[in-house]
Amino acid sequence: MTGVGATVMHKVIVIGLDGLEPKIVEAMLKAGELPNLARLRAQGGYCRIQTTYPAQTPVAWSTFATGVNPGGHGIFDFLSRDPQRYLPLLSLSRYEQKNAFVPPKVVNQRRGTPIWELLTQAGLPSTVLRCPCTYPPEQLQGRMLAGVGVPDLRGGLGTSTFYTSAQGVKAENSEKVLPVEIRAGGAITTQLLGPRQPKGGDFTVELCLQLDLPGQRLLLRADGRPEPLEIKVGQWSDWLKVKFKVGLFQTVKGMVRFYLHRLAPTFEFYASPVNFDPAAPLFPISQPPEYAAEIEARLGSFYTQGMAEDHDGLINGRFDESAYLAQCQLVLQERARLMAYELDRFSQGLFFCLFDTPDRLQHMFWRFGEPDHPANGKGAPPELRATIGEHYRRLDGIVGQALSYADDRTLVIVLSDHGMNSFQRGLNLNTWLYDHGFLALKNGARPGEADNDDFFRHVDWDRTRAYALGLGGLYLNLCSREANGIVPPDEAGAVKANLVKGLTGLRDPQRGQVAVTSVLSREQLYTGPYLGEAPDLLVNFSPGYRVSWGTPLGGVPAGLFEDNVKKWGGDHVIDPALVPGVLFMNCPFKAAGASLPDMAPTILAALGVPPGPAMEGEDLRL
Amino acid sequence: MKILVIGLDCAAPEILLGDERLTHIRRLMEIGCYGRLESVIPPITVPAWMCLTTSQDPGSLGVYGFRNRSDYSYDGLTIVNAKAIQELAIWDQLAREGKKSILIGVPPSYPPRKVNGLCVGCFMTPNPATVTFTHPPELQAEIGRLLGDYPVDVKGFRTNDKAWLKEQIFAMSRKQFQLVKHLLQTREWDYFHFVDIGLDRVQHGFWQYHDPQHVLYEPGNPYQSVVSDYYLHLDQQVGEILELLTDETIVLVVSDHGAQRLDGGFCVNEWLVREGLLVLNEYPTAVTPFNQLDINWEKTKAWSEGGYYARIFLNVKDREPNGVVDQADYEPFRDELKARLEATVDERGQPLGTLVFKPEEIYRTVRNIAPDLIVHFGGLYWRSIGGVGYGAIHTRENDTGPDGCNHAQYGGFILAAINLPLQAEIRGLRLLDIAPTLLELAGYDVPGSMQGKSLIAGLALDALPASGLTAAEEEILRERLSGLGYIA
């Protein structure tokens, strides 16, 4: 087939591969390891595509969907802040509750006009699977299953539970730890933690575990389930559906998957975050609302949580790399099944399916490609180095499957939102602000002391001119915007100029490298109705650097730079110019300057629909 | 705290608290307390709503039903109006403390009550097109601009034209709720009380289609879902109202009495004739209303007014014009009559379970002219028929038109407020307990005239949410962000 050219298509198939890194793709193409992507490149073309500022999944896919820069859709970071309380908030959606008498409603914070809305207006259907920032799904002609942003049953992006017979195990990030007692005969009675109770505590479901040491397995019983669930050592269980009685009249349904790490000498057992039940989600996750139940009925239970991969279980050491990899494969397989199920009946309009696992896998396995990575303390098993490449080959197979659904009136696009890079060193941005007099602490508190780890706990707002929150954002403590703002509007420019001057080119003294490539103001980066919600400045990092772990939620740790010793050793929140994504299309296109806002006009034009009035890019097809 | 009362006239607790499809009601039950609510005797719209708002029993109000004896003549009863009840109500206590009330359709409210705030007349308003039914009168024009004709009732609701009736009742209720939502949003208020009369009308008109135990019930009939559809409509309206509130509101959804199937009519005067206590000069050849009967008062010892319940009057010497019962015989005779009424049976000779009350035994005081006995035939599964000429004691007819249900002694309530320290089903609450409960919860003084007991007496109120970030909120915030991966 030759390039399809700038003609009107009847189908557009977009396969999103989150975080696919051009350097790896290009090397593997060269080595002939990605035959389907190579075929696509031959049919049309390939290029690196400029990502958004910042290079983050929800920001980039929102720009993909709406064809506008973040100033036009309002997603600037995973995190935003409440200027009245100086608190970090999840930026993707918010819960609105008018008063105590009505239930909360979830509101998608991604604004702008997405492709599928324009297609719906033009009478064309869309199938949109797992696009970030589609929670709750909007009405459209076609079907939608929400992606990144869908929480677990406790309302966060994922809180897991670790059950152990060991004493004194402390809960790490995003988890609960429940000590268990093994009774004679190997029986354990414990609880699955469900939604929080309004006045404290958790709603729970009782779990009865029967350990079978010789069989290297356990049998799990939960009320309402006639047959026990068998869970083998070193394996992920099937889904367990659970019902939490959350009130006199209300039950909330969820589902959970377990991983049995070991039975002895200490019992170590992991429960995934409790996902919404597709048949009875706590808040809508699909459009039409019953669509999620249909998928489950046809294809089996699936992860409904937006970030399905249990990276915190690996970071916290609750299971090992092979378990994490196995879980990523489960996610990948169910997504591939869903893709095929929908492509089987897809005949017109837009098809979009996002595969998140390359991003989540690379975050956790990147370090194995770097012998000097601080997280590789005990030396990395060499076989793990091959994991990322192996994953890319699997994705190439999925692309091949998608290509089989394309005819000569189908535009096929394979796209990543950003690339991936190394994360070896973190910069404590708030500590830098403290060191340079932009941020003050109360009562003689010092960085790194006591509970200075988040929520700006000891920040003296009456003496603070700037603070860092999120993955690289800086905010001025501006009069009449922040609750205790002290920077008058007419001095804002000078404060910003000082921050830019002080941070640009900042060096990591230990490594002698430039850590910060640039600091850009929101006016330089964004235009549009939501500009006012953006951080005042965005700090861009060199490869290998990022904001430190303590920075995003408002911590002021000790020291300026720190080694990243977490297994989350790869990241992409660096200078966006240095982490472009990949773009393949089955038609010739203008590769030079290709940027994410070009995708919406390209897709719309391919389907004969004019771009939305705010859209900034252009139809890339030649 | 502000107080919002959503009155659902005649709401049956079995449905109100039992139908899980009523999601907004369920949510209120979930966050507050709820239960059956024992009404007054008689459990009738007038005086029940006034008993609720004044916390005084019917005897203390001197109002024993819509119609009351104004003297000891035989000239029948006169219809009560709003002016007849002037006892201190919730809104009067609020007015004393400088607070504003809005009353919409709280019976009796014709002529409209001159409250500190607004009042819109109830279903007893003669004709909203020709009389002033609002206080202040200017409000009437605003209602006209907003809604056109404002219906206070469905005239002639005891009809066999059920399709018409259904449409009329729903349309009336929608308009009334539209007014409620309009005033909730455009006026300042501290006490807001609306009574939906449509539910009472729907249940009287359609209960026989709804309740499989009703003698006239036919499975698969076309009006089977009208009653439950109306509850769904109310739930929807309640949901829309809840959206308009602030946290500083006490919400009460309440009925003045319940509803239950009507097994038939007990012809009480027919029975008195047979017992030799009511003597006619001539037994009528056709069914004849009581006030058109040719009665021999010189030989009559007792007569009755019909309705949902019976009011028995004794013809007492020196009290009634032609009284025959000696004052000295009054009590023995009344006891005997009470016993005979309690022994009444159905067509098959089975005891009816009739309840008979002496006013002075059930009321704290007995003002104006009370009936000598108040009778609930068959525990109100039977209506009281006042006419004579049926040739039988029991009838499936109704002398005032078709009727599917009677009132039940227990209504229902749901009370929700952020400072309410009770989250549970409550047993034993009585209609008169409502006013002191609302006043105490909202922080007002409870007038000494109120007879009920506050549900929250002696309980510490829950604290209102504190401002500032609590440790629990911090944890919730942290958990909401957890699992993100990019953060520590």
CSV table of N, CA and C in Angstrom, one decimal, chain B residues 203-319:
chain,number,residue,atom,x,y,z
B,203,GLN,N,-52.9,8.9,46.8
B,203,GLN,CA,-53.2,7.7,47.5
B,203,GLN,C,-54.7,7.4,47.7
B,204,HIS,N,-55.4,8.5,47.9
B,204,HIS,CA,-56.9,8.3,48.0
B,204,HIS,C,-57.4,7.8,46.6
B,205,GLY,N,-56.8,8.3,45.6
B,205,GLY,CA,-57.3,8.0,44.2
B,205,GLY,C,-56.8,6.7,43.7
B,206,PHE,N,-55.7,6.2,44.1
B,206,PHE,CA,-55.0,5.1,43.4
B,206,PHE,C,-54.6,4.0,44.3
B,207,TRP,N,-54.8,4.0,45.6
B,207,TRP,CA,-54.3,3.0,46.5
B,207,TRP,C,-54.8,1.6,46.1
B,208,GLN,N,-56.1,1.6,45.6
B,208,GLN,CA,-56.7,0.3,45.3
B,208,GLN,C,-56.0,-0.4,44.1
B,209,TYR,N,-55.3,0.4,43.3
B,209,TYR,CA,-54.6,-0.1,42.1
B,209,TYR,C,-53.2,-0.6,42.5
B,210,HIS,N,-52.8,-0.1,43.7
B,210,HIS,CA,-51.4,-0.3,44.1
B,210,HIS,C,-51.2,-1.4,45.1
B,211,ASP,N,-52.2,-1.6,46.0
B,211,ASP,CA,-52.0,-2.5,47.1
B,211,ASP,C,-52.7,-3.9,46.9
B,212,PRO,N,-51.9,-4.9,46.7
B,212,PRO,CA,-52.5,-6.2,46.4
B,212,PRO,C,-53.5,-6.7,47.5
B,213,GLN,N,-53.4,-6.1,48.7
B,213,GLN,CA,-54.3,-6.6,49.7
B,213,GLN,C,-55.6,-5.8,49.7
B,214,HIS,N,-55.7,-4.8,48.8
B,214,HIS,CA,-56.9,-4.0,48.8
B,214,HIS,C,-58.0,-4.9,48.1
B,215,VAL,N,-59.2,-4.8,48.6
B,215,VAL,CA,-60.3,-5.6,48.1
B,215,VAL,C,-60.6,-5.4,46.6
B,216,LEU,N,-60.3,-4.2,46.1
B,216,LEU,CA,-60.6,-3.9,44.7
B,216,LEU,C,-59.4,-4.1,43.8
B,217,TYR,N,-58.3,-4.6,44.4
B,217,TYR,CA,-57.0,-4.7,43.6
B,217,TYR,C,-57.1,-5.7,42.5
B,218,GLU,N,-56.7,-5.3,41.3
B,218,GLU,CA,-56.6,-6.2,40.2
B,218,GLU,C,-55.2,-6.3,39.6
B,219,PRO,N,-54.6,-7.4,39.6
B,219,PRO,CA,-53.2,-7.5,39.1
B,219,PRO,C,-53.1,-7.0,37.7
B,220,GLY,N,-52.1,-6.3,37.4
B,220,GLY,CA,-51.8,-5.9,36.0
B,220,GLY,C,-52.7,-4.7,35.6
B,221,ASN,N,-53.4,-4.1,36.5
B,221,ASN,CA,-54.2,-2.9,36.2
B,221,ASN,C,-53.4,-1.8,35.7
B,222,PRO,N,-53.9,-0.9,34.8
B,222,PRO,CA,-53.1,0.1,34.2
B,222,PRO,C,-52.6,1.2,35.2
B,223,TYR,N,-53.1,1.3,36.4
B,223,TYR,CA,-52.7,2.3,37.3
B,223,TYR,C,-51.8,1.7,38.5
B,224,GLN,N,-51.3,0.5,38.3
B,224,GLN,CA,-50.6,-0.2,39.3
B,224,GLN,C,-49.5,0.6,39.9
B,225,SER,N,-48.8,1.4,39.0
B,225,SER,CA,-47.5,2.0,39.5
B,225,SER,C,-47.8,3.5,39.8
B,226,VAL,N,-49.0,4.0,39.8
B,226,VAL,CA,-49.2,5.5,40.0
B,226,VAL,C,-48.7,5.9,41.3
B,227,VAL,N,-49.1,5.1,42.4
B,227,VAL,CA,-48.7,5.5,43.7
B,227,VAL,C,-47.1,5.5,43.9
B,228,SER,N,-46.5,4.4,43.4
B,228,SER,CA,-45.0,4.4,43.6
B,228,SER,C,-44.4,5.4,42.6
B,229,ASP,N,-45.0,5.6,41.5
B,229,ASP,CA,-44.4,6.7,40.6
B,229,ASP,C,-44.4,8.0,41.2
B,230,TYR,N,-45.5,8.3,42.0
B,230,TYR,CA,-45.6,9.6,42.7
B,230,TYR,C,-44.5,9.7,43.7
B,231,TYR,N,-44.2,8.6,44.4
B,231,TYR,CA,-43.1,8.7,45.4
B,231,TYR,C,-41.8,8.9,44.7
B,232,LEU,N,-41.6,8.3,43.5
B,232,LEU,CA,-40.4,8.6,42.7
B,232,LEU,C,-40.3,10.1,42.3
B,233,HIS,N,-41.5,10.6,41.9
B,233,HIS,CA,-41.5,12.0,41.6
B,233,HIS,C,-41.1,12.9,42.8
B,234,LEU,N,-41.6,12.5,44.0
B,234,LEU,CA,-41.3,13.3,45.2
B,234,LEU,C,-39.8,13.2,45.5
B,235,ASP,N,-39.3,12.0,45.3
B,235,ASP,CA,-37.8,11.8,45.6
B,235,ASP,C,-37.0,12.6,44.6
B,236,GLN,N,-37.4,12.7,43.4
B,236,GLN,CA,-36.7,13.5,42.4
B,236,GLN,C,-36.8,15.0,42.8
B,237,GLN,N,-37.9,15.4,43.3
B,237,GLN,CA,-38.1,16.8,43.7
B,237,GLN,C,-37.3,17.1,44.9
B,238,VAL,N,-37.3,16.1,45.9
B,238,VAL,CA,-36.5,16.3,47.1
B,238,VAL,C,-35.0,16.4,46.7
B,239,GLY,N,-34.6,15.6,45.7
B,239,GLY,CA,-33.2,15.7,45.3
B,239,GLY,C,-32.8,17.0,44.7
B,240,GLU,N,-33.7,17.6,43.9
B,240,GLU,CA,-33.5,18.9,43.3
B,240,GLU,C,-33.4,20.0,44.4
B,241,ILE,N,-34.3,19.8,45.4
B,241,ILE,CA,-34.3,20.8,46.5
B,241,ILE,C,-33.0,20.7,47.3
B,242,LEU,N,-32.5,19.5,47.6
B,242,LEU,CA,-31.3,19.3,48.4
B,242,LEU,C,-30.1,20.0,47.7
B,243,GLU,N,-30.1,20.0,46.4
B,243,GLU,CA,-29.0,20.7,45.7
B,243,GLU,C,-28.9,22.1,46.0
B,244,LEU,N,-30.0,22.7,46.5
B,244,LEU,CA,-30.1,24.2,46.7
B,244,LEU,C,-29.7,24.6,48.1
B,245,LEU,N,-29.4,23.6,48.9
B,245,LEU,CA,-29.2,23.9,50.3
B,245,LEU,C,-27.7,24.2,50.7
B,246,THR,N,-27.5,24.7,51.9
B,246,THR,CA,-26.2,24.8,52.4
B,246,THR,C,-26.1,23.8,53.6
B,247,ASP,N,-24.9,23.6,54.0
B,247,ASP,CA,-24.7,22.7,55.1
B,247,ASP,C,-25.4,23.1,56.4
B,248,GLU,N,-25.6,24.4,56.5
B,248,GLU,CA,-26.2,25.0,57.7
B,248,GLU,C,-27.7,24.8,57.7
B,249,THR,N,-28.2,23.7,57.3
B,249,THR,CA,-29.7,23.5,57.2
B,249,THR,C,-30.0,22.2,57.8
B,250,ILE,N,-31.1,22.3,58.6
B,250,ILE,CA,-31.7,21.1,59.1
B,250,ILE,C,-32.8,20.6,58.1
B,251,VAL,N,-32.8,19.4,57.7
B,251,VAL,CA,-33.7,19.0,56.7
B,251,VAL,C,-34.6,17.9,57.3
B,252,LEU,N,-35.9,18.2,57.3
B,252,LEU,CA,-36.9,17.2,57.8
B,252,LEU,C,-37.9,16.9,56.6
B,253,VAL,N,-37.9,15.6,56.3
B,253,VAL,CA,-39.0,15.1,55.4
B,253,VAL,C,-40.0,14.4,56.3
B,254,VAL,N,-41.2,14.7,56.2
B,254,VAL,CA,-42.1,14.2,57.3
B,254,VAL,C,-43.6,14.1,56.7
B,255,SER,N,-44.3,13.1,57.3
B,255,SER,CA,-45.7,13.1,56.9
B,255,SER,C,-46.5,13.3,58.2
B,256,ASP,N,-47.7,13.8,58.0
B,256,ASP,CA,-48.6,14.1,59.1
B,256,ASP,C,-49.3,12.8,59.6
B,257,HIS,N,-49.4,11.8,58.7
B,257,HIS,CA,-50.0,10.5,59.0
B,257,HIS,C,-49.7,9.6,57.9
B,258,GLY,N,-50.0,8.4,58.1
B,258,GLY,CA,-49.7,7.4,57.0
B,258,GLY,C,-50.9,7.1,56.1
B,259,ALA,N,-50.8,6.0,55.4
B,259,ALA,CA,-51.9,5.6,54.5
B,259,ALA,C,-52.0,4.1,54.6
B,260,GLN,N,-53.2,3.6,54.5
B,260,GLN,CA,-53.3,2.2,54.5
B,260,GLN,C,-54.6,1.8,53.7
B,261,ARG,N,-54.7,0.6,53.3
B,261,ARG,CA,-55.8,0.2,52.4
B,261,ARG,C,-57.2,0.4,53.1
B,262,LEU,N,-58.2,0.6,52.4
B,262,LEU,CA,-59.5,0.8,52.9
B,262,LEU,C,-60.3,-0.5,52.6
B,263,ASP,N,-60.7,-1.2,53.7
B,263,ASP,CA,-61.4,-2.5,53.4
B,263,ASP,C,-62.9,-2.3,53.2
B,264,GLY,N,-63.4,-1.1,53.6
B,264,GLY,CA,-64.8,-0.9,53.3
B,264,GLY,C,-65.3,0.2,54.2
B,265,GLY,N,-66.6,0.5,54.2
B,265,GLY,CA,-67.2,1.5,55.0
B,265,GLY,C,-68.1,0.9,56.1
B,266,PHE,N,-68.0,1.5,57.2
B,266,PHE,CA,-68.9,1.1,58.4
B,266,PHE,C,-69.9,2.1,58.5
B,267,CYS,N,-71.2,1.8,58.3
B,267,CYS,CA,-72.3,2.8,58.3
B,267,CYS,C,-72.7,3.0,59.8
B,268,VAL,N,-72.0,4.0,60.3
B,268,VAL,CA,-72.1,4.2,61.8
B,268,VAL,C,-73.5,4.6,62.2
B,269,ASN,N,-74.2,5.5,61.5
B,269,ASN,CA,-75.5,5.9,61.9
B,269,ASN,C,-76.5,4.7,61.6
B,270,GLU,N,-76.3,4.0,60.6
B,270,GLU,CA,-77.1,2.8,60.3
B,270,GLU,C,-77.0,1.8,61.5
B,271,TRP,N,-75.8,1.7,62.0
B,271,TRP,CA,-75.5,0.9,63.2
B,271,TRP,C,-76.2,1.4,64.4
B,272,LEU,N,-76.1,2.8,64.6
B,272,LEU,CA,-76.8,3.4,65.7
B,272,LEU,C,-78.3,3.2,65.7
B,273,VAL,N,-78.9,3.3,64.4
B,273,VAL,CA,-80.3,3.0,64.3
B,273,VAL,C,-80.6,1.6,64.7
B,274,ARG,N,-79.8,0.6,64.2
B,274,ARG,CA,-80.1,-0.8,64.6
B,274,ARG,C,-79.9,-1.0,66.1
B,275,GLU,N,-79.0,-0.3,66.7
B,275,GLU,CA,-78.8,-0.4,68.1
B,275,GLU,C,-79.9,0.3,68.9
B,276,GLY,N,-80.8,1.0,68.2
B,276,GLY,CA,-81.9,1.7,68.9
B,276,GLY,C,-81.4,3.0,69.5
B,277,LEU,N,-80.3,3.5,69.2
B,277,LEU,CA,-79.8,4.7,69.8
B,277,LEU,C,-80.1,6.0,69.0
B,278,LEU,N,-80.3,5.7,67.7
B,278,LEU,CA,-80.6,6.8,66.8
B,278,LEU,C,-82.0,6.4,66.2
B,279,VAL,N,-82.9,7.3,66.4
B,279,VAL,CA,-84.3,7.0,66.1
B,279,VAL,C,-84.8,7.9,64.9
B,280,LEU,N,-85.2,7.3,63.8
B,280,LEU,CA,-85.7,8.0,62.7
B,280,LEU,C,-87.2,8.0,62.7
B,281,ASN,N,-87.8,9.1,62.3
B,281,ASN,CA,-89.3,9.1,62.1
B,281,ASN,C,-89.6,8.2,60.9
B,282,GLU,N,-88.7,8.2,59.9
B,282,GLU,CA,-88.9,7.4,58.7
B,282,GLU,C,-87.6,6.9,58.2
B,283,TYR,N,-87.5,5.6,58.0
B,283,TYR,CA,-86.2,5.1,57.4
B,283,TYR,C,-86.2,5.5,55.9
B,284,PRO,N,-85.2,6.0,55.4
B,284,PRO,CA,-85.2,6.5,54.0
B,284,PRO,C,-85.3,5.4,53.0
B,285,THR,N,-85.8,5.7,51.8
B,285,THR,CA,-86.0,4.7,50.8
B,285,THR,C,-84.7,4.6,50.0
B,286,ALA,N,-83.9,5.6,50.0
B,286,ALA,CA,-82.6,5.6,49.3
B,286,ALA,C,-81.5,6.1,50.3
B,287,VAL,N,-80.3,5.9,49.9
B,287,VAL,CA,-79.2,6.4,50.7
B,287,VAL,C,-79.3,7.9,50.9
B,288,THR,N,-79.3,8.3,52.1
B,288,THR,CA,-79.5,9.7,52.4
B,288,THR,C,-78.5,10.3,53.4
B,289,PRO,N,-77.9,11.4,53.1
B,289,PRO,CA,-76.9,12.0,54.0
B,289,PRO,C,-77.5,12.3,55.3
B,290,PHE,N,-76.7,12.3,56.4
B,290,PHE,CA,-77.2,12.4,57.7
B,290,PHE,C,-78.0,13.7,57.9
B,291,ASN,N,-77.6,14.8,57.3
B,291,ASN,CA,-78.3,16.0,57.6
B,291,ASN,C,-79.6,16.1,56.9
B,292,GLN,N,-79.9,15.2,56.1
B,292,GLN,CA,-81.3,15.2,55.4
B,292,GLN,C,-82.2,14.1,56.0
B,293,LEU,N,-81.8,13.5,57.0
B,293,LEU,CA,-82.6,12.4,57.7
B,293,LEU,C,-83.7,13.1,58.5
B,294,ASP,N,-84.8,12.4,58.7
B,294,ASP,CA,-85.9,12.9,59.5
B,294,ASP,C,-85.7,12.2,60.9
B,295,ILE,N,-85.1,12.9,61.8
B,295,ILE,CA,-84.7,12.3,63.1
B,295,ILE,C,-85.6,12.7,64.2
B,296,ASN,N,-85.9,11.7,65.0
B,296,ASN,CA,-86.7,11.9,66.2
B,296,ASN,C,-85.7,12.2,67.3
B,297,TRP,N,-85.4,13.4,67.5
B,297,TRP,CA,-84.4,13.8,68.5
B,297,TRP,C,-84.8,13.5,70.0
B,298,GLU,N,-86.1,13.5,70.2
B,298,GLU,CA,-86.6,13.2,71.5
B,298,GLU,C,-86.3,11.8,72.0
B,299,LYS,N,-86.1,10.9,71.0
B,299,LYS,CA,-85.8,9.5,71.3
B,299,LYS,C,-84.4,9.1,71.0
B,300,THR,N,-83.6,10.0,70.4
B,300,THR,CA,-82.3,9.7,70.0
B,300,THR,C,-81.3,9.9,71.1
B,301,LYS,N,-80.4,8.9,71.4
B,301,LYS,CA,-79.4,9.1,72.4
B,301,LYS,C,-78.0,9.4,71.8
B,302,ALA,N,-77.8,9.0,70.5
B,302,ALA,CA,-76.4,9.3,70.0
B,302,ALA,C,-76.5,9.4,68.5
B,303,TRP,N,-75.7,10.2,67.9
B,303,TRP,CA,-75.5,10.2,66.4
B,303,TRP,C,-74.1,10.4,66.1
B,304,SER,N,-73.8,10.3,64.8
B,304,SER,CA,-72.4,10.4,64.4
B,304,SER,C,-72.2,11.1,63.1
B,305,GLU,N,-71.0,11.7,63.1
B,305,GLU,CA,-70.5,12.3,61.8
B,305,GLU,C,-69.6,11.3,61.2
B,306,GLY,N,-69.7,11.1,59.9
B,306,GLY,CA,-68.8,10.2,59.2
B,306,GLY,C,-67.5,10.8,58.7
B,307,GLY,N,-66.8,10.1,58.0
B,307,GLY,CA,-65.5,10.6,57.4
B,307,GLY,C,-64.4,9.5,57.5
B,308,TYR,N,-63.2,9.9,57.6
B,308,TYR,CA,-62.1,8.9,57.8
B,308,TYR,C,-62.3,8.1,59.1
B,309,TYR,N,-62.9,8.9,60.0
B,309,TYR,CA,-63.1,8.3,61.4
B,309,TYR,C,-64.5,8.8,61.8
B,310,ALA,N,-65.0,8.3,62.9
B,310,ALA,CA,-66.4,8.7,63.3
B,310,ALA,C,-66.3,9.6,64.5
B,311,ARG,N,-67.1,10.6,64.6
B,311,ARG,CA,-67.3,11.4,65.8
B,311,ARG,C,-68.7,11.2,66.3
B,312,ILE,N,-68.8,10.6,67.5
B,312,ILE,CA,-70.1,10.2,68.0
B,312,ILE,C,-70.4,11.4,69.0
B,313,PHE,N,-71.7,11.8,68.9
B,313,PHE,CA,-72.2,12.8,69.8
B,313,PHE,C,-73.3,12.2,70.6
B,314,LEU,N,-73.4,12.5,71.9
B,314,LEU,CA,-74.5,12.0,72.7
B,314,LEU,C,-75.5,13.2,72.8
B,315,ASN,N,-76.8,12.8,72.9
B,315,ASN,CA,-77.8,13.8,73.0
B,315,ASN,C,-78.1,14.0,74.4
B,316,VAL,N,-77.5,14.9,75.0
B,316,VAL,CA,-77.4,15.1,76.5
B,316,VAL,C,-78.4,16.1,77.0
B,317,LYS,N,-79.2,15.7,78.0
B,317,LYS,CA,-80.2,16.6,78.6
B,317,LYS,C,-79.5,17.9,79.0
B,318,ASP,N,-80.1,19.0,78.8
B,318,ASP,CA,-79.6,20.4,79.1
B,318,ASP,C,-78.3,20.8,78.4
B,319,ARG,N,-77.9,19.9,77.4
B,319,ARG,CA,-76.7,20.3,76.7
B,319,ARG,C,-77.2,20.5,75.2
